[in-house]
Short mmCIF file of C-alpha atoms and ligand atoms in Angstrom, two decimals:
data_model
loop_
_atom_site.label_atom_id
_atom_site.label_comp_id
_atom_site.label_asym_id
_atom_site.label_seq_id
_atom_site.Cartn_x
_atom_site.Cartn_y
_atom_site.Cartn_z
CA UNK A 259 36.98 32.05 10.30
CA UNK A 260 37.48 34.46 7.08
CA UNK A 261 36.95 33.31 3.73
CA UNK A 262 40.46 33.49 3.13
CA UNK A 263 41.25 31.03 5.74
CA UNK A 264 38.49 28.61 4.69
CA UNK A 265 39.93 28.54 1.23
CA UNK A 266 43.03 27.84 2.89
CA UNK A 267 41.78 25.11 4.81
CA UNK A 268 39.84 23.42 2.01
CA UNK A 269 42.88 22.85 -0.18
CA UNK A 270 44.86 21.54 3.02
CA UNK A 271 41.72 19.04 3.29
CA UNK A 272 41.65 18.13 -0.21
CA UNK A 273 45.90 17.79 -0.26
CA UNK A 274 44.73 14.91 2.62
CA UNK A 275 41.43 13.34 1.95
CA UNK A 276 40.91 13.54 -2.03
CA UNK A 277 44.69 12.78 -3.33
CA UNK A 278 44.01 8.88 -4.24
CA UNK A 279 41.75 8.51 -7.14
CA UNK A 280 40.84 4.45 -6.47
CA UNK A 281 39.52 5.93 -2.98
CA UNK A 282 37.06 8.07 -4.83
CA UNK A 283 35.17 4.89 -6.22
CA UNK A 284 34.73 2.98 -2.79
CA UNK A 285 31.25 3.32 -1.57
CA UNK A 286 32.09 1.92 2.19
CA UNK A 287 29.88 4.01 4.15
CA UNK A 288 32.85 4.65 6.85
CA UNK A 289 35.03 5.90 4.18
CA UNK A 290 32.37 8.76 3.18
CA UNK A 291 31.90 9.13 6.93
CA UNK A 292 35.23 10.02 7.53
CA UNK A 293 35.36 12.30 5.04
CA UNK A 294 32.77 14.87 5.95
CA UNK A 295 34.19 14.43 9.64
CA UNK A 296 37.52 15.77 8.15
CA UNK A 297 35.58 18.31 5.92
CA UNK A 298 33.55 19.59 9.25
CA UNK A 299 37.11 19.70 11.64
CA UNK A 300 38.13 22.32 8.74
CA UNK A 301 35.10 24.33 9.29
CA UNK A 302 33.55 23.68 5.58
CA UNK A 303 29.76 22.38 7.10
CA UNK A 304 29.15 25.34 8.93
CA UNK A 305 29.44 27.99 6.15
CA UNK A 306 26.23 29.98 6.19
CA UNK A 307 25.26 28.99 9.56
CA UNK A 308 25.55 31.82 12.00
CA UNK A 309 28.63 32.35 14.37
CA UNK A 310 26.42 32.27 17.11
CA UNK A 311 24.71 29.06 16.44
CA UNK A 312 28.67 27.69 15.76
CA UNK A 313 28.84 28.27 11.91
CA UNK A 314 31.18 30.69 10.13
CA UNK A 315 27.87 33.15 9.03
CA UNK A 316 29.84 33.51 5.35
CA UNK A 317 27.99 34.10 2.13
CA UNK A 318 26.46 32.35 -0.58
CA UNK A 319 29.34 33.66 -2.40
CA UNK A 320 31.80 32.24 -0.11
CA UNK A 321 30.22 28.22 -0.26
CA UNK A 322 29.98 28.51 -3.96
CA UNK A 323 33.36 29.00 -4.10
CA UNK A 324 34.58 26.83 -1.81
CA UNK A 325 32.28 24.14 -4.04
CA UNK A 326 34.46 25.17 -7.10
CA UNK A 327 37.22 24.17 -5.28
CA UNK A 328 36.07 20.60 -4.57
CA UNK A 329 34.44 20.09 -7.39
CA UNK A 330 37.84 20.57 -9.22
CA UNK A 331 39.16 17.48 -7.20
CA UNK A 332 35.81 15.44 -6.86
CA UNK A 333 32.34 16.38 -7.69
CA UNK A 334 30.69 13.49 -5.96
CA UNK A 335 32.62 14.54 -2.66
CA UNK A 336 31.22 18.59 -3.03
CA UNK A 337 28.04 17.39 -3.14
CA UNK A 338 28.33 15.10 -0.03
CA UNK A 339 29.58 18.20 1.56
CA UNK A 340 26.78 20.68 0.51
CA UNK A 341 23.97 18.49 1.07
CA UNK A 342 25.13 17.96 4.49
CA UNK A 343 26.16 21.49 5.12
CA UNK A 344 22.85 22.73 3.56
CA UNK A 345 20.66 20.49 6.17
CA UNK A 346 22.73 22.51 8.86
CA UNK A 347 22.04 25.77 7.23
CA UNK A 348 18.19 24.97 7.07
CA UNK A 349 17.71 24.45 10.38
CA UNK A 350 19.81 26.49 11.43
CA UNK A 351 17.23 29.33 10.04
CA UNK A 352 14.92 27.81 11.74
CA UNK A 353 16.27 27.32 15.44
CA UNK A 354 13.14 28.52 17.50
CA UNK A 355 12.24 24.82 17.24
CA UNK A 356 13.79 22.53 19.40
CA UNK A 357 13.83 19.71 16.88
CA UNK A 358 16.98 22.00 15.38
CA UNK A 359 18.69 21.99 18.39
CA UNK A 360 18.54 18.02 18.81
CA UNK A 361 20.48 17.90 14.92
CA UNK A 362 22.96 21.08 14.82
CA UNK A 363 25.94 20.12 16.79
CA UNK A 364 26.40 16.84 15.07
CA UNK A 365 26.12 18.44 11.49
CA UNK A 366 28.58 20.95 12.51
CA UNK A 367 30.80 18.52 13.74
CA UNK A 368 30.15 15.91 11.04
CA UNK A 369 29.32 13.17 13.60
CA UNK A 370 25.95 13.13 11.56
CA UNK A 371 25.35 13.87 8.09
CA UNK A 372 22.55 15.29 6.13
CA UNK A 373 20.50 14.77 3.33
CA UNK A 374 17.24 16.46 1.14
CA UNK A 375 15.23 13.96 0.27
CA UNK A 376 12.22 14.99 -3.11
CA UNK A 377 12.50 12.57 -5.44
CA UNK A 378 11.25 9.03 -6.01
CA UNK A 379 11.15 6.12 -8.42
CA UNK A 380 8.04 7.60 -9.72
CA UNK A 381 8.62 11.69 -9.46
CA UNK A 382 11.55 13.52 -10.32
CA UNK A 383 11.12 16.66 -12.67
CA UNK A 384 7.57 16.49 -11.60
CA UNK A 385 8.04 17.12 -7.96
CA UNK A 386 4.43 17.56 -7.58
CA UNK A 387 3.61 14.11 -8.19
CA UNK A 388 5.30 12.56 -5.24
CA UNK A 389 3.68 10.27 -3.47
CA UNK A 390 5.00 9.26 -0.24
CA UNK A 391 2.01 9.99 1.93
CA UNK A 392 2.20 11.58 5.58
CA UNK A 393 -0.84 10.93 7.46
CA UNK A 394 -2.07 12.26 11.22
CA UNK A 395 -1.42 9.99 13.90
CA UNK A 396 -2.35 11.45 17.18
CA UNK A 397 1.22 13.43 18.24
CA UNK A 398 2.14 13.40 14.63
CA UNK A 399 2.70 12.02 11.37
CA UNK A 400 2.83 8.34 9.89
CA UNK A 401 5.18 8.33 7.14
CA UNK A 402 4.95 5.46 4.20
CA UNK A 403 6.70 5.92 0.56
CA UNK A 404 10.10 5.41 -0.91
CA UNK A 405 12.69 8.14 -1.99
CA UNK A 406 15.67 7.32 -4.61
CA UNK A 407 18.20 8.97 -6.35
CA UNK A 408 19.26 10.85 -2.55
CA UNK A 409 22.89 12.05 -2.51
CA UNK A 410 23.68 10.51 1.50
CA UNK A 411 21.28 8.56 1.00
CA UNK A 412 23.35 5.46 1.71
CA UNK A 413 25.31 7.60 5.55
CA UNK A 414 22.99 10.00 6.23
CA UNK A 415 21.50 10.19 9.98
CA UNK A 416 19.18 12.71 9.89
CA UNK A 417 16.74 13.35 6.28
CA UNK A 418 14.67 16.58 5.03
CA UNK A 419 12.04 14.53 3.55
CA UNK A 420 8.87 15.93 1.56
CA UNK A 421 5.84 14.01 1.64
CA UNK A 422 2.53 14.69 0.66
CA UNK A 423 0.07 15.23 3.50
CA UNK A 424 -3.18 15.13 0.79
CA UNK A 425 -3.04 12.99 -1.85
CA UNK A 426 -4.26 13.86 -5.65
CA UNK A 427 -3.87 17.45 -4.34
CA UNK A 428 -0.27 18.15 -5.67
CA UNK A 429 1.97 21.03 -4.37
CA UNK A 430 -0.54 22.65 -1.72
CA UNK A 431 -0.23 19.16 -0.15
CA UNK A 432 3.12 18.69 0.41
CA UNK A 433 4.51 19.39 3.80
CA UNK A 434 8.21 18.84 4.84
CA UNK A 435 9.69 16.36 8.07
CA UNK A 436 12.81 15.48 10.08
CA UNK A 437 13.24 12.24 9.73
CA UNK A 438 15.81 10.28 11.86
CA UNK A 439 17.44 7.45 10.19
CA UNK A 440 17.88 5.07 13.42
CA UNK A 441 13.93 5.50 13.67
CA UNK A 442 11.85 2.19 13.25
CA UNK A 443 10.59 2.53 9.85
CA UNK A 444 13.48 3.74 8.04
CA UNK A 445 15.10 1.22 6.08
CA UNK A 446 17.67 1.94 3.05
CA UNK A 447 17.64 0.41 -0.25
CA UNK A 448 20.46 -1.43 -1.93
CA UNK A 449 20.86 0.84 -4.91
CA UNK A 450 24.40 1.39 -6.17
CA UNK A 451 25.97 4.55 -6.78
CA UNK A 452 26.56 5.55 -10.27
CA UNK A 453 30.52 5.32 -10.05
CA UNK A 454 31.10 7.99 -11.44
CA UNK A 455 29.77 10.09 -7.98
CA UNK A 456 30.26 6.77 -5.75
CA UNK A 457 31.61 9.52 -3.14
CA UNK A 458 28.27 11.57 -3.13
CA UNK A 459 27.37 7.99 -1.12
CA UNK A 460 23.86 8.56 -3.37
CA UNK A 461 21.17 6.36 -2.39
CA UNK A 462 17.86 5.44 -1.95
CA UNK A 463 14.92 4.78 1.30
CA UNK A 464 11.61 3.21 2.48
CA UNK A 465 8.91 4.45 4.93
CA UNK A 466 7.03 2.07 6.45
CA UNK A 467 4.75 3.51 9.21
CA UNK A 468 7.41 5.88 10.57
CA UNK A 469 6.33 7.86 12.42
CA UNK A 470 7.35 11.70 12.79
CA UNK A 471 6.28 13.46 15.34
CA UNK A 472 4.55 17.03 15.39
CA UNK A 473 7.61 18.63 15.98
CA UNK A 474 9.21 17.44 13.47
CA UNK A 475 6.77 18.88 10.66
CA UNK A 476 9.09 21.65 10.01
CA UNK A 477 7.45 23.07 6.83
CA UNK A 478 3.62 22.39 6.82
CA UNK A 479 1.55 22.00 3.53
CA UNK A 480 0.88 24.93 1.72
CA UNK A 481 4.48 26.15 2.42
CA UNK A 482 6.64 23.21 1.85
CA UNK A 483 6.58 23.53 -2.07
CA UNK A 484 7.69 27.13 -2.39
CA UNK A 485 10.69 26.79 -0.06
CA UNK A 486 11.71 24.10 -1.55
CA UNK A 487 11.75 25.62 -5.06
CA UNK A 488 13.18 28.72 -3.27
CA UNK A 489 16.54 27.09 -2.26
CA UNK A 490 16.60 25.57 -5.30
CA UNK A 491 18.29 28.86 -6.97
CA UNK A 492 20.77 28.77 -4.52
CA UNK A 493 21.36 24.59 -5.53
CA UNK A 494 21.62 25.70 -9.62
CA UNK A 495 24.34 28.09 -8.47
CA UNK A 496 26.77 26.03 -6.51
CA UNK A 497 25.96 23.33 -9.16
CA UNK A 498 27.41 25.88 -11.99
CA UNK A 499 29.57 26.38 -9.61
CA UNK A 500 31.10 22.68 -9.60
CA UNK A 501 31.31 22.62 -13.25
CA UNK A 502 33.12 25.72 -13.48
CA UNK A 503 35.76 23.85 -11.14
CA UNK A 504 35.84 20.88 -12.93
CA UNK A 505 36.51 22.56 -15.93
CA UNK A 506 39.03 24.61 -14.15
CA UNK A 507 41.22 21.97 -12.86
CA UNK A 508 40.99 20.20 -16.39
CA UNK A 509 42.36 22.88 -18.31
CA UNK A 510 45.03 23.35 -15.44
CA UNK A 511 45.97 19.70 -16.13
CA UNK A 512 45.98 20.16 -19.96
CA UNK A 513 48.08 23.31 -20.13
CA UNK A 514 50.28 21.14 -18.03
CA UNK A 515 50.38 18.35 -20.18
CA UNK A 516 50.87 20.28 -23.33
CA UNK A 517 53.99 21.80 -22.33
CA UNK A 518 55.80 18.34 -21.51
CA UNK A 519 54.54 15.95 -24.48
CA UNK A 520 56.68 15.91 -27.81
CA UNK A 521 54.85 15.55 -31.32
CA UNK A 522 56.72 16.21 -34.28
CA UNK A 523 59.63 17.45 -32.60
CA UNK A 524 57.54 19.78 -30.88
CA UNK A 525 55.45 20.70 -27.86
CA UNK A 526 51.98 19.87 -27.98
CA UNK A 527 51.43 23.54 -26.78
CA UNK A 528 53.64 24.45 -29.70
CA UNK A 529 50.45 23.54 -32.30
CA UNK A 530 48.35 26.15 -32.85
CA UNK A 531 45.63 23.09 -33.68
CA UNK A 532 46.25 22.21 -30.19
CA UNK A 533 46.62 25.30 -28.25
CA UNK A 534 42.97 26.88 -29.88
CA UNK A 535 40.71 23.73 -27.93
CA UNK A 536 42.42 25.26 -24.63
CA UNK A 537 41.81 28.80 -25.50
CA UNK A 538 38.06 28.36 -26.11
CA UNK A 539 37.52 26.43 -23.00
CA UNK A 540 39.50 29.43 -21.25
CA UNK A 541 36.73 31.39 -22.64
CA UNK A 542 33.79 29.78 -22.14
CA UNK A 543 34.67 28.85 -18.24
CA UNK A 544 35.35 32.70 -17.95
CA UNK A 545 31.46 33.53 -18.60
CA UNK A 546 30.26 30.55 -16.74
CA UNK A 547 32.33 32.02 -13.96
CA UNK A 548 31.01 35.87 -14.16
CA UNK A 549 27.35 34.17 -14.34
CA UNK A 550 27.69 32.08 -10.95
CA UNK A 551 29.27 35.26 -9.39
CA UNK A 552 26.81 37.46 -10.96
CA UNK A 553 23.89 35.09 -9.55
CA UNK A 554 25.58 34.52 -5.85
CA UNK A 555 25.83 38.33 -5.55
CA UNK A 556 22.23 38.48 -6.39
CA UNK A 557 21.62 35.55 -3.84
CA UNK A 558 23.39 37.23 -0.58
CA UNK A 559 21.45 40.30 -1.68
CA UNK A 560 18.27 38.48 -1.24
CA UNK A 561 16.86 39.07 -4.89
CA UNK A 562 14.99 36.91 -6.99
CA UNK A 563 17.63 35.03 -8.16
CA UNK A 564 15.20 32.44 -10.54
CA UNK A 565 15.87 33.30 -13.52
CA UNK A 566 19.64 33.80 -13.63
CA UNK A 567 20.25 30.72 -11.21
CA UNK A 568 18.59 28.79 -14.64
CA UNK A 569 20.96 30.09 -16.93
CA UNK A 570 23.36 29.72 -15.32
CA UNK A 571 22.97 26.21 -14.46
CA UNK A 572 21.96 25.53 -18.03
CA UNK A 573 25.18 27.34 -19.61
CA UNK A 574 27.82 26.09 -17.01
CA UNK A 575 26.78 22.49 -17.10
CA UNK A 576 26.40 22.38 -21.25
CA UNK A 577 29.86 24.73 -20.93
CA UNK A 578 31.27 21.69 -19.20
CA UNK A 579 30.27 18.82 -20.72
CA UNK A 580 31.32 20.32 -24.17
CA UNK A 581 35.36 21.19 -22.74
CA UNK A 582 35.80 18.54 -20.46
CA UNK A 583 35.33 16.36 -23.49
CA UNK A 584 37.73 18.59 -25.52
CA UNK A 585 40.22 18.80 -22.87
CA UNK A 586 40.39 15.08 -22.16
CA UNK A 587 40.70 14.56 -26.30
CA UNK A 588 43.57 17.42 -26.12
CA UNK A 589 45.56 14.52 -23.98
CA UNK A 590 45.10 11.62 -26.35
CA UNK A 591 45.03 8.26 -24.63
CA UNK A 592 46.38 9.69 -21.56
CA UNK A 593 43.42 11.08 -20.96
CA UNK A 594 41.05 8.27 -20.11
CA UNK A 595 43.77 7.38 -17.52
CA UNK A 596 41.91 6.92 -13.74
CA UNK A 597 45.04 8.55 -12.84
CA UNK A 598 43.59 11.95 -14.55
CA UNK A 599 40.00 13.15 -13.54
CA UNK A 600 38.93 14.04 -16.92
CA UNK A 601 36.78 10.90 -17.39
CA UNK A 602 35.12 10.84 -14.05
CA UNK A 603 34.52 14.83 -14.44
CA UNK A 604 33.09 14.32 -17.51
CA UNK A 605 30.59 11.75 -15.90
CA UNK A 606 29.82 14.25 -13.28
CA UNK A 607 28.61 16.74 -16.04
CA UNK A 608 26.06 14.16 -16.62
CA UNK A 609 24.65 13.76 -12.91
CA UNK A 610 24.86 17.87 -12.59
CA UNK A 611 22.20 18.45 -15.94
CA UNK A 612 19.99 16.44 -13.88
CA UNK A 613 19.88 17.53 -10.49
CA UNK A 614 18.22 20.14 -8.90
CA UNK A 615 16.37 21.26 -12.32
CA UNK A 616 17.24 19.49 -15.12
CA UNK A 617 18.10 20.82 -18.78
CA UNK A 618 14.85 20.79 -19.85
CA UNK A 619 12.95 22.34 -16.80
CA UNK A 620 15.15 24.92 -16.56
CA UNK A 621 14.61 25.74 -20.46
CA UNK A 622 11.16 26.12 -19.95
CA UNK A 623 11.56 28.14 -17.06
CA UNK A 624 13.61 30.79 -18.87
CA UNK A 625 11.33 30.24 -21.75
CA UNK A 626 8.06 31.18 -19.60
CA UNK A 627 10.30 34.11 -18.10
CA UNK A 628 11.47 35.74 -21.73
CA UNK A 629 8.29 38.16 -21.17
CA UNK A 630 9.38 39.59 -18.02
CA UNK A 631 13.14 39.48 -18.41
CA UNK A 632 13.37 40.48 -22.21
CA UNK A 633 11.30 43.71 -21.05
CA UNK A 634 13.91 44.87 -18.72
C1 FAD B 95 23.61 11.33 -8.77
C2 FAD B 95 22.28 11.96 -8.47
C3 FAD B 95 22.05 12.56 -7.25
C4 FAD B 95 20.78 13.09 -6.94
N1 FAD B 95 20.57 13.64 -5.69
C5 FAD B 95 19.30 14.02 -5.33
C6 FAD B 95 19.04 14.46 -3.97
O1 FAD B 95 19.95 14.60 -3.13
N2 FAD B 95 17.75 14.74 -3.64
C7 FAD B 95 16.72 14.60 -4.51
O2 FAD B 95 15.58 14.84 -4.12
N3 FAD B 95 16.95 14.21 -5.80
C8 FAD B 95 18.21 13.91 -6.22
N4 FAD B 95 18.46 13.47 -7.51
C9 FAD B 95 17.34 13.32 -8.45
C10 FAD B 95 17.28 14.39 -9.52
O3 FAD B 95 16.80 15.58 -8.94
C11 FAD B 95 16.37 13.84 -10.62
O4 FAD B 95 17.14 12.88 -11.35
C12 FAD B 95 15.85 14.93 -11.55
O5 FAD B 95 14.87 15.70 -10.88
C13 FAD B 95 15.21 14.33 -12.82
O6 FAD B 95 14.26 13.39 -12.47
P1 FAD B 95 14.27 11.92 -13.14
O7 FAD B 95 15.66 11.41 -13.10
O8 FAD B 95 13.21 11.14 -12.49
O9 FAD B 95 13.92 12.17 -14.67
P2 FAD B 95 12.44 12.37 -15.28
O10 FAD B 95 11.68 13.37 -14.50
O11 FAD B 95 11.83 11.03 -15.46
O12 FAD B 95 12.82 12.95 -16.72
C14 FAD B 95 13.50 12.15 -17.70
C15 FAD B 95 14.02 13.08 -18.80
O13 FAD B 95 12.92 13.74 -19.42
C16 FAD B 95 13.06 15.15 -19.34
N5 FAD B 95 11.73 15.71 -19.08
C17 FAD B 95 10.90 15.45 -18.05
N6 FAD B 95 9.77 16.16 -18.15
C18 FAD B 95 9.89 16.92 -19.27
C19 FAD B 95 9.09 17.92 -19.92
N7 FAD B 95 7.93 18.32 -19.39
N8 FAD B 95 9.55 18.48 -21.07
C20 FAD B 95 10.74 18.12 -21.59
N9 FAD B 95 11.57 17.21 -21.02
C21 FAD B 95 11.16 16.62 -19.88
C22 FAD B 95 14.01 15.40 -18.17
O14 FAD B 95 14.70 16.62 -18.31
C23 FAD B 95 14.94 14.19 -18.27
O15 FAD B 95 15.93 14.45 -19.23
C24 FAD B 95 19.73 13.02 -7.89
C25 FAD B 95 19.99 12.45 -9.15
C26 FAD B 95 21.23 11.93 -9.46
C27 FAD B 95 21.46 11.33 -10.82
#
C-alpha cells in the first residue's frame, strides 16, 4: 500500500469509526478494541514495519501524517493507534528474536494491542528515577513496581515496560521487557481516563513477582535508556504532528461557521474583527506544519533529529493551545457544543505538553543545545 492509498483509507476509517462524538467518551475496553481492529484491517498499524515482515515499510513522514489526520477527528484515538503501531514497529526492528515473532501478527492485525510503559506514580519527567525493580530469577527476570499514566494501559495485551535492573544506579540500570498482560502478576489499576482522551483507553499497572523470562529482556541495562530517549524524537514529532491536525480541522470548522452565522446583518466572516483570529491561526499552523515536516525529513534520513523534534513539539503544542482557544471563542456559545471538537481538542493540547517531554524538559533541552545549534 502507497501513501496515497493509506490516506485514503484513513479518512474512510474515520467517516466509520470516529463520526459520533458521545462514542469518543466511553472507556468500555471492547469499544477501544474494536477500534484499532478497524484501524489495523485499513493497514494504519503496520506503517513503518517492513513489507516483508507484513507492514507497509512507509516513512516517518508518512505516519506523521496520517497522525494529523486523526488527530483532527480525535487525539485520544491517534494515540491509541501509534502506541500500538509503534510496539509493532519496535519489534519489528528487532525480529532475530523469537519473542517478536510470538507478538507481530496480532499487532498487525489488531487482535492485540500495544503499549510503552516509563512512567510511574513516582517518576515522570525524571525517567531515571523509576523504580520498578527487575531482579534475576534463574531463566529470567522477576518483575515488581507499578506504572501509571500508560496510554492502553486499560486493553493492551502485550507492554514495553522499563524497569530498573540496579537500584540507586539510575539510567545505566534500566533495562527494557516484554511483558504479557494475561501473565500471573499483571494486574491493572482502576484509574480513570482523563475524558478528555477517554479513547487513548490510558491507564495504569502492578507487578507483583512477574516474571519475564530471558528472552524477553529485549533491551538490557546500559542500553535501555538511550533507545528509549532515541525514539522519543520521533514521539515529539507525531505529537506536533496531532496538534497541527487539531488545529487544522478547527479552523476548517470555523471558516465554516463564519460564512453561515448572521451578526449585524452580516456574515461573521464579513468582520474584519472576526476574520483576523482565523488568519493568525492560518499562520501559525503553517510554521508548525513546515517544522514537523522539516523534522520527519530529518528523521527518515536518520539524523539527529533532538533538537528540532523539541521545538517543534514545544511550538506546535503552545501553537495549539493558544488557536484552539481562539477558534472555539470565534464560534461564541456554539463552540463549547460536544457536538463541535473544539473543547475536547483543546483538552488534548493539555495531555500533548506533557507527554513524551514535557514543556519544561524540552526548554531545557534546547536551552543546553543553544551552544551547538546557535554555532551552526
Ligand atoms: C493522557 C496521558 C497519557 C500518557 N501516556 C504515557 C505513556 O503511554 N507512557 C508513559 O510512559 N507515560 C505516559 N504519560 C506520562 C507522561 O509522560 C508524564 O505525564 C510526563 O512525563 C510528566 O510527568 P509527570 O506527569 O509525573 O509530571 P512531573 O514530572 O511530576 O512534573 C510536574 C510538572 O513540573 C515540571 N517539571 C518537572 N521537573 C522540572 C524541572 N526540572 N524544571 C522545570 N519544570 C519541571 C513538569 O514539566 C510538569 O509541568 C502520559 C500522560 C498523560 C497525561
Amino acid at each position: 500500500m502507497n501513501e496515497e492509498q493509506l490516506t485514503a483509507r484513513t479518512r474512510e476509517f474515520i467517516g466509520l469509526h470516529v463520526v459520533q462524538s458521545a462514542d469518543l467518551l466511553r472507556t468500555e475496553p471492547a469499544l477501544g478494541r474494536q477500534r484499532l481492529q478497524a484501524a489495523a484491517c485499513a493497514g494504519l498499524t503496520g506503517i513503518q514495519v517492513p513489507e516483508k515482515l507484513g507492514g507497509s515499510g512507509l516513512s516517518f513522514r508518512c505516519k506523521a501524517n496520517i497522525a494529523t489526520i486523526l488527530a483532527g477527528a480525535d487525539f485520544g484515538l491517534a494515540m491509541s493507534w501509534i502506541n500500538t503501531h509503534n510496539v509493532a514497529a519496535d519489534l519489528a526492528r528487532w525480529l532475530d528474536q523469537p519473542i517478536a515473532n510470538t507478538w507481530l501478527p496480532g499487532l498487525l492485525s489488531g487482535q492485540m494491542i500495544g503499549c510503552t510503559a516509563l512512567t510511574e506514580p513516582l517518576a515522570g519527567s525524571d525517567f531515571s528515577a523509576i523504580r520498578t525493580v527487575a531482579t534475576r530469577v534463574p531463566g529470567g527476570w522477576r518483575l515488581d513496581g507499578e506504572k501509571s499514566w500508560i496510554i492502553n494501559g486499560k486493553i493492551a495485551d502485550v507492554m514495553l515496560v522499563y524497569a530498573q535492573t540496579q537500584p540507586g544506579q539510575g539510567a545505566p540500570g534500566i533495562a527494557c521487557f516484554v511483558v504479557d498482560a494475561r501473565r500471573a502478576g499483571f494486574e491493572r489499576d482502576s484509574q480513570s481516563s482523563p475524558s478528555s482522551v477517554a479513547s487513548s483507553f490510558t491507564g495504569g499497572f502492578h507487578l507483583k513477582a512477574y516474571i519475564a523470562h530471558e528472552a524477553e529482556l529485549i533491551h538490557p541495562p546500559g542500553t535501555a535508556f538511550s533507545r528509549a530517549l532515541a525514539s522519543i524524537n520521533g514521539a515529539r514529532v507525531y505529537v506536533a504532528a496531532m496538534c497541527c491536525g487539531m488545529v487544522a480541522e478547527s479552523l476548517r470548522i470555523a471558516n465554516e461557521y463564519g460564512q453561515s452565522r448572521l451578526t449585524f446583518g452580516k456574515s461573521l466572516a464579513s468582520h474584519q474583527g472576526w476574520r483576523w483570529s482565523l488568519a493568525d491561526a492560518a499562520i501559525d499552523l503553517h510554521a508548525a506544519q513546515l517544522m514537523v515536516a522539516q523534522a520527519s525529513a530529518q528523521i527518515d534520513a536518520g539524523k539527529d533529529a533532538q533538537d528540532l523534534a523539541a521545538k517543534t513539539k514545544v511550538f506546535a503544542t503552545r501553537m495549539a493551545q493558544r488557536h484552539i482557544a481562539a477558534l472555539m471563542h470565534a464560534l461564541g456559545a456554539q463552540g463549547l457544543r460536544d457536538t463541535y471538537p473544539l473543547m475536547r481538542h483543546l483538552q488534548a493540547t493539555q495531555v500533548a505538553t506533557l507527554t513524551d517531554g514535557s514543556t519544561e524538559m524540552l526548554l531545557e533541552r534546547i536551552s543546553k543545545n543553544l551552544n551547538k545549534t546557535l554555532g551552526q
